[in-house]
């Protein structure tokens, strides 16, 4: 089972955190970064999304060190966990109060490398260049944004119900983000022991976790040690229960294929019924209309009940390129603008399938889940000492 440890956090010294924080780097485009950096010369994107030439990572590290030297950020006196609360209204209109904990999660070997259980992936990942994050980690010697994990250990939400010491609050886009520091030794021990009692499933941040594994291996090779900070990585962990999850779908956009060929392939597995395009159903969108996709009897016998997996089976052997986007309007616009030949609206997997993925060591198709809302980067940074 994985280690999950408190650490001395690096935090901004400011009453108002809103100008300083940012969404995760991988959801930002250039315009987003421009807007964030216009808020403050100390916005975390100056470190987390470095710009420029090959020296940008060194300059990011210099910026972070400059903030330390001038008191823009400061290191906590003692090790802590940080409770991170997210309060919002989800896509169904239900009020949510999600509570997780930020700490240092053990970096374990990949299952393909014979790694032990403890920290498990939940979906296959698409190819992605990890050089940027690795170079940034090497230069800054810090974890800047957390991996999102789901603990299979029951009782974490209850353990986090009691407030900690308030250290920050931001309300943005209808989401209240609250951070509370926990330093009481008994409570630290209770959180650590509970999370060490069962597996943690990676919900978001598979690539970040893989980068942490590469960095750990580099530090081991350079030092001959297996007791450095590189053995763990910054993670937000919440309990894998329904009221602590807000999961939205990631829809499929298809190119490189004729609509007729795509439709023919789908019709072998699905009955197509004309409908109005809407979330909550498996729906094919083309320039000519929208059709609900209902599985034909027996078409997916022996196949897990995942929309993404059904589509993979139905389109196997068809020369088609697929891209992934959240939002029904984005799918409609992509088809209308001819940026996609067609799109398919999918449904997010249910809690039972997510739990099955974890317990049976299975993997979902790429981009099966979109966990919301996105965590803020910058409220808690984790230095990586030797």
Coordinates of C-alpha atoms in Angstrom, one line a residue:
X1 CA 0.0 0.0 0.0
X2 CA 1.3 3.5 -0.8
X3 CA 3.0 5.9 1.7
X4 CA 1.3 9.2 2.0
X5 CA 3.3 11.7 4.0
X6 CA 3.0 15.3 5.3
X7 CA 5.6 17.8 4.2
X8 CA 6.8 21.4 4.7
X9 CA 4.7 23.2 2.2
X10 CA 5.8 26.3 0.3
X11 CA 2.9 28.8 0.2
X12 CA 2.3 32.3 -1.1
X13 CA 2.4 35.0 1.7
X14 CA -0.7 37.0 0.7
X15 CA -4.2 37.6 2.0
X16 CA -5.7 37.5 -1.6
X17 CA -4.7 34.3 -3.4
X18 CA -6.9 34.8 -6.5
X19 CA -4.3 36.8 -8.6
X20 CA -1.6 34.3 -7.7
X21 CA -3.2 30.9 -8.6
X22 CA -4.0 29.2 -11.9
X23 CA -5.8 26.2 -13.3
X24 CA -3.5 23.2 -14.2
X25 CA -1.0 23.9 -17.0
X26 CA -2.5 21.4 -19.4
X27 CA -5.8 23.2 -19.7
X28 CA -4.3 26.6 -20.4
X29 CA -3.7 28.2 -23.9
X30 CA -1.5 31.2 -24.6
X31 CA -4.4 33.6 -24.1
X32 CA -5.2 32.1 -20.7
X33 CA -1.6 32.5 -19.6
X34 CA -1.5 36.1 -20.8
X35 CA -4.6 36.9 -18.7
X36 CA -3.3 35.1 -15.6
X37 CA 0.1 36.8 -15.8
X38 CA -1.6 40.2 -16.2
X39 CA -3.2 39.7 -12.8
X40 CA 0.1 39.7 -10.9
X41 CA 3.8 39.5 -11.5
X42 CA 3.8 36.7 -9.0
X43 CA 1.1 34.5 -10.7
X44 CA 2.2 30.9 -10.4
X45 CA 2.2 30.5 -14.2
X46 CA 5.5 32.5 -14.4
X47 CA 7.0 29.3 -12.9
X48 CA 4.6 26.6 -13.9
X49 CA 4.2 27.6 -17.5
X50 CA 7.6 29.0 -18.5
X51 CA 7.9 30.7 -21.8
X52 CA 10.8 31.5 -24.1
X53 CA 13.8 29.6 -25.4
X54 CA 15.7 26.6 -24.0
X55 CA 16.7 28.6 -20.9
X56 CA 13.0 29.0 -19.8
X57 CA 13.2 26.2 -17.2
X58 CA 16.3 27.8 -15.6
X59 CA 14.5 31.1 -15.6
X60 CA 11.5 29.5 -14.0
X61 CA 13.7 28.1 -11.2
X62 CA 15.3 31.5 -10.7
X63 CA 11.9 33.1 -10.5
X64 CA 10.8 30.7 -7.8
X65 CA 14.0 31.2 -5.9
X66 CA 13.6 34.9 -6.1
X67 CA 10.1 34.6 -4.6
X68 CA 11.6 32.6 -1.8
X69 CA 14.4 35.2 -1.2
X70 CA 12.0 38.1 -1.2
X71 CA 9.3 36.6 0.9
X72 CA 6.7 36.2 -1.8
X73 CA 6.4 32.6 -0.8
X74 CA 7.5 31.0 2.5
X75 CA 8.2 27.5 3.7
X76 CA 6.0 26.2 6.5
X77 CA 7.8 25.7 9.8
X78 CA 6.6 22.2 10.2
X79 CA 5.3 19.3 8.1
X80 CA 1.6 19.3 7.4
X81 CA -1.2 17.9 5.3
X82 CA -3.5 20.5 3.6
X83 CA -7.2 19.8 3.4
X84 CA -8.5 21.1 0.1
X85 CA -12.3 21.6 -0.1
X86 CA -14.2 22.3 -3.3
X87 CA -17.8 23.6 -3.0
X88 CA -19.8 24.0 -6.2
X89 CA -23.0 23.1 -8.1
X90 CA -22.4 20.2 -10.5
X91 CA -23.7 19.8 -14.1
X92 CA -26.9 18.1 -12.8
X93 CA -27.6 21.0 -10.5
X94 CA -26.7 19.2 -7.3
X95 CA -24.6 21.0 -4.6
X96 CA -21.3 19.4 -3.9
X97 CA -18.8 19.6 -1.0
X98 CA -15.8 17.6 -1.9
X99 CA -12.9 17.3 0.6
X100 CA -9.5 15.8 -0.2
X101 CA -6.0 16.1 1.2
X102 CA -2.8 17.4 -0.3
X103 CA 0.3 15.4 0.7
X104 CA 3.3 13.5 -0.6
X105 CA 2.2 10.3 -2.3
X106 CA 4.7 7.4 -2.9
X107 CA 6.0 7.0 -6.4
X108 CA 5.8 3.3 -7.4
X109 CA 6.9 1.4 -10.4
X110 CA 4.6 1.1 -13.4
X111 CA 2.5 -2.1 -13.5
X112 CA 4.2 -3.0 -16.8
X113 CA 7.6 -2.9 -14.9
X114 CA 6.4 -5.4 -12.4
X115 CA 5.5 -2.7 -9.9
X116 CA 3.6 -3.5 -6.8
X117 CA 0.0 -2.4 -6.2
X118 CA -0.5 0.8 -4.3
X119 CA -0.9 3.5 -6.9
X120 CA -2.9 2.4 -9.9
X121 CA -3.7 4.0 -13.2
X122 CA -7.4 4.0 -14.2
X123 CA -7.2 4.6 -18.0
X124 CA -4.9 4.1 -20.9
X125 CA -3.1 7.3 -21.7
X126 CA -2.6 8.9 -25.1
X127 CA 1.0 9.6 -26.2
X128 CA 2.2 12.9 -24.8
X129 CA 5.5 14.6 -24.6
X130 CA 6.6 14.6 -21.0
X131 CA 9.9 16.5 -21.6
X132 CA 8.4 19.9 -20.5
X133 CA 7.3 18.7 -17.1
X134 CA 10.5 16.7 -16.5
X135 CA 12.8 19.6 -17.4
X136 CA 10.7 21.9 -15.2
X137 CA 11.0 19.5 -12.3
X138 CA 14.7 19.1 -12.8
X139 CA 15.2 22.9 -12.8
X140 CA 12.9 24.0 -10.0
X141 CA 13.4 20.9 -7.9
X142 CA 9.7 21.2 -6.9
X143 CA 6.3 19.6 -7.4
X144 CA 4.2 22.5 -8.7
X145 CA 0.8 20.9 -9.4
X146 CA -0.8 17.9 -7.8
X147 CA -1.7 14.5 -9.2
X148 CA -5.4 13.7 -8.4
X149 CA -5.9 10.4 -6.6
X150 CA -8.9 8.5 -5.3
X151 CA -8.4 6.5 -2.2
X152 CA -10.1 3.1 -1.9
X153 CA -9.8 3.3 1.9
X154 CA -13.3 4.0 3.4
X155 CA -13.6 6.8 5.9
X156 CA -11.3 9.5 4.4
X157 CA -14.2 12.0 3.9
X158 CA -15.3 11.6 7.5
X159 CA -11.7 12.0 8.7
X160 CA -11.4 15.3 6.8
X161 CA -14.8 16.7 8.0
X162 CA -13.2 18.6 11.0
X163 CA -11.8 21.9 9.9
X164 CA -8.1 22.6 9.9
X165 CA -6.3 25.9 10.2
X166 CA -7.5 28.2 7.4
X167 CA -4.7 29.2 5.0
X168 CA -6.6 30.3 1.9
X169 CA -9.9 30.7 0.1
X170 CA -10.7 31.6 -3.5
X171 CA -14.1 31.8 -5.2
X172 CA -14.0 31.7 -9.0
X173 CA -16.3 30.6 -11.8
X174 CA -18.9 29.4 -9.2
X175 CA -16.4 27.2 -7.3
X176 CA -15.3 27.9 -3.8
X177 CA -11.7 26.6 -3.1
X178 CA -10.7 26.3 0.5
X179 CA -7.4 25.2 2.0
X180 CA -6.8 24.2 5.6
X181 CA -3.5 23.2 7.2
X182 CA -3.3 20.2 9.5
X183 CA -0.3 19.9 11.9
X184 CA -1.7 18.1 14.9
X185 CA 0.5 14.9 15.2
X186 CA -2.5 12.6 16.0
X187 CA -4.5 13.8 13.1
X188 CA -1.5 13.6 10.7
X189 CA -1.0 10.0 11.8
X190 CA -4.7 9.2 11.4
X191 CA -4.7 10.5 7.8
X192 CA -1.4 8.9 6.9
X193 CA -2.4 5.5 8.3
X194 CA -5.8 5.5 6.7
X195 CA -4.4 6.3 3.2
X196 CA -1.7 3.6 3.7
X197 CA -4.4 1.0 4.3
X198 CA -5.6 0.6 0.7
X199 CA -4.8 1.5 -2.9
X200 CA -4.9 4.9 -4.5
X201 CA -6.3 5.2 -8.0
X202 CA -5.0 8.0 -10.2
X203 CA -8.0 10.0 -11.5
X204 CA -6.1 12.8 -13.2
X205 CA -2.4 13.5 -13.8
X206 CA -1.2 10.2 -15.2
X207 CA 1.6 12.0 -17.1
X208 CA 2.6 14.0 -14.1
X209 CA 2.9 10.8 -12.1
X210 CA 5.0 9.2 -14.8
X211 CA 7.3 12.2 -14.8
X212 CA 7.7 11.9 -11.1
X213 CA 8.7 8.2 -11.6
X214 CA 11.4 9.2 -14.2
X215 CA 12.7 12.0 -11.9
X216 CA 12.8 9.5 -9.0
X217 CA 14.9 7.1 -11.1
X218 CA 17.3 9.9 -12.1
X219 CA 17.8 10.9 -8.5
X220 CA 18.3 7.3 -7.4
X221 CA 20.9 6.9 -10.2
X222 CA 22.7 10.1 -9.3
X223 CA 22.7 9.7 -5.5
X224 CA 22.5 5.9 -4.9
X225 CA 19.8 6.7 -2.4
X226 CA 16.1 5.7 -2.0
X227 CA 15.2 8.1 0.8
X228 CA 15.0 11.5 -0.9
X229 CA 12.0 13.6 -1.5
X230 CA 11.9 12.3 -5.1
X231 CA 10.4 9.0 -3.7
X232 CA 7.1 10.8 -3.3
X233 CA 5.1 13.4 -5.3
X234 CA 2.5 16.1 -4.6
X235 CA -1.0 14.6 -4.7
X236 CA -4.5 15.5 -3.9
X237 CA -6.4 12.5 -2.6
X238 CA -10.1 12.2 -2.1
X239 CA -12.2 9.2 -1.1
X240 CA -13.7 7.0 -3.9
X241 CA -17.3 7.5 -3.0
X242 CA -20.2 9.0 -5.0
X243 CA -20.6 12.2 -3.1
X244 CA -16.9 13.0 -3.4
X245 CA -16.8 12.6 -7.2
X246 CA -18.0 14.9 -10.0
X247 CA -17.3 13.2 -13.3
X248 CA -18.2 14.6 -16.7
X249 CA -17.7 13.0 -20.1
X250 CA -15.0 13.7 -22.7
X251 CA -16.6 13.5 -26.1
X252 CA -15.1 12.1 -29.3
X253 CA -14.4 14.1 -32.4
X254 CA -13.6 12.1 -35.6
X255 CA -11.6 13.1 -38.7
X256 CA -9.9 11.4 -41.6
X257 CA -12.9 9.3 -42.6
X258 CA -16.0 9.7 -44.7
X259 CA -19.3 10.1 -42.7
X260 CA -20.8 7.2 -44.6
X261 CA -18.0 4.8 -43.6
X262 CA -18.2 5.9 -40.0
X263 CA -21.9 5.5 -39.9
X264 CA -21.7 2.1 -41.6
X265 CA -19.3 0.9 -38.9
X266 CA -21.5 2.1 -36.1
X267 CA -24.6 0.6 -37.5
X268 CA -23.2 -2.8 -37.3
X269 CA -23.2 -2.4 -33.5
X270 CA -25.9 0.2 -32.8
X271 CA -29.4 1.1 -33.7
X272 CA -29.4 4.8 -34.8
X273 CA -32.5 6.8 -33.8
X274 CA -32.8 10.5 -34.7
X275 CA -32.8 12.7 -31.7
X276 CA -32.0 16.3 -30.5
X277 CA -28.3 16.4 -29.4
X278 CA -28.0 16.5 -25.7
X279 CA -25.7 15.4 -22.9
X280 CA -26.6 12.2 -21.0
X281 CA -27.0 10.0 -24.1
X282 CA -24.6 8.2 -26.5
X283 CA -25.2 10.4 -29.6
X284 CA -23.7 10.6 -33.1
X285 CA -23.4 14.1 -34.5
X286 CA -22.9 14.9 -38.1
X287 CA -23.7 17.9 -40.4
X288 CA -26.9 16.1 -41.3
X289 CA -28.3 15.6 -37.8
X290 CA -28.0 13.7 -34.6
X291 CA -28.7 10.0 -33.8
X292 CA -28.9 8.2 -30.4
X293 CA -26.8 5.0 -30.5
X294 CA -28.5 2.1 -28.8
X295 CA -26.5 -1.2 -28.7
X296 CA -27.9 -4.0 -30.8
X297 CA -28.7 -7.1 -28.7
X298 CA -25.6 -9.1 -28.1
X299 CA -23.3 -6.6 -29.9
X300 CA -21.2 -6.0 -26.8
X301 CA -21.5 -9.3 -25.0
X302 CA -18.3 -9.7 -22.9
X303 CA -17.4 -6.0 -23.3
X304 CA -17.5 -3.7 -20.3
X305 CA -20.3 -1.1 -20.3
X306 CA -18.2 1.9 -21.2
X307 CA -19.1 4.2 -24.0
X308 CA -15.5 4.7 -25.0
X309 CA -14.9 1.0 -25.1
X310 CA -18.0 0.3 -27.2
X311 CA -16.8 2.9 -29.7
X312 CA -13.4 1.4 -29.9
X313 CA -14.9 -2.0 -30.6
X314 CA -17.3 -0.7 -33.2
X315 CA -14.7 1.3 -35.1
X316 CA -11.9 -1.2 -34.9
X317 CA -10.2 -1.5 -38.2
X318 CA -11.6 1.8 -39.5
X319 CA -8.9 4.3 -40.5
X320 CA -10.1 7.2 -38.4
X321 CA -8.4 9.8 -36.2
X322 CA -10.0 10.7 -32.9
X323 CA -9.6 13.8 -30.7
X324 CA -11.1 14.4 -27.2
X325 CA -13.0 17.4 -26.0
X326 CA -15.4 18.2 -23.2
X327 CA -18.6 20.1 -23.8
X328 CA -21.6 19.5 -26.0
X329 CA -21.3 22.9 -27.6
X330 CA -17.7 22.3 -28.6
X331 CA -18.8 19.1 -30.3
X332 CA -21.6 20.8 -32.2
X333 CA -19.3 23.7 -33.2
X334 CA -16.6 21.3 -34.4
X335 CA -19.0 19.5 -36.7
X336 CA -20.7 22.7 -37.9
X337 CA -17.3 24.3 -38.7
X338 CA -16.1 21.1 -40.4
X339 CA -13.2 20.7 -38.0
X340 CA -14.6 17.3 -37.3
X341 CA -16.3 14.9 -39.8
X342 CA -18.5 13.7 -36.9
X343 CA -18.6 13.7 -33.1
X344 CA -20.0 11.3 -30.6
X345 CA -21.3 12.5 -27.3
X346 CA -20.5 9.9 -24.6
X347 CA -21.6 9.4 -21.0
X348 CA -19.2 9.4 -18.1
X349 CA -18.6 6.1 -16.4
X350 CA -20.5 5.4 -13.2
X351 CA -19.0 4.8 -9.7
X352 CA -19.4 1.0 -10.1
X353 CA -17.1 0.9 -13.2
X354 CA -14.6 3.2 -11.6
X355 CA -14.5 0.9 -8.5
X356 CA -14.2 -2.1 -10.7
X357 CA -11.3 -0.6 -12.6
X358 CA -9.5 -0.1 -9.3
X359 CA -10.3 -3.5 -7.7
X360 CA -9.6 -5.6 -10.8
X361 CA -6.6 -3.8 -12.1
X362 CA -8.4 -2.9 -15.4
X363 CA -7.9 0.2 -17.6
X364 CA -10.5 2.3 -19.2
X365 CA -10.1 3.7 -22.7
X366 CA -8.2 7.0 -23.0
X367 CA -10.0 10.2 -21.8
X368 CA -12.9 8.2 -20.2
X369 CA -13.3 10.7 -17.4
X370 CA -13.1 14.4 -16.8
X371 CA -13.0 15.0 -13.0
X372 CA -14.4 18.5 -12.1
X373 CA -13.8 21.1 -11.0
X374 CA -10.1 21.4 -11.8
X375 CA -7.7 21.9 -8.9
X376 CA -5.9 25.2 -8.5
X377 CA -2.2 25.3 -8.9
X378 CA -0.1 27.4 -6.5
X379 CA -1.9 27.2 -3.2
X380 CA 0.6 24.4 -2.1
X381 CA 4.0 23.9 -3.7
X382 CA 6.3 21.1 -2.6
X383 CA 10.1 21.7 -2.7
X384 CA 12.2 18.6 -3.5
X385 CA 15.3 18.6 -1.3
X386 CA 18.1 16.0 -1.7

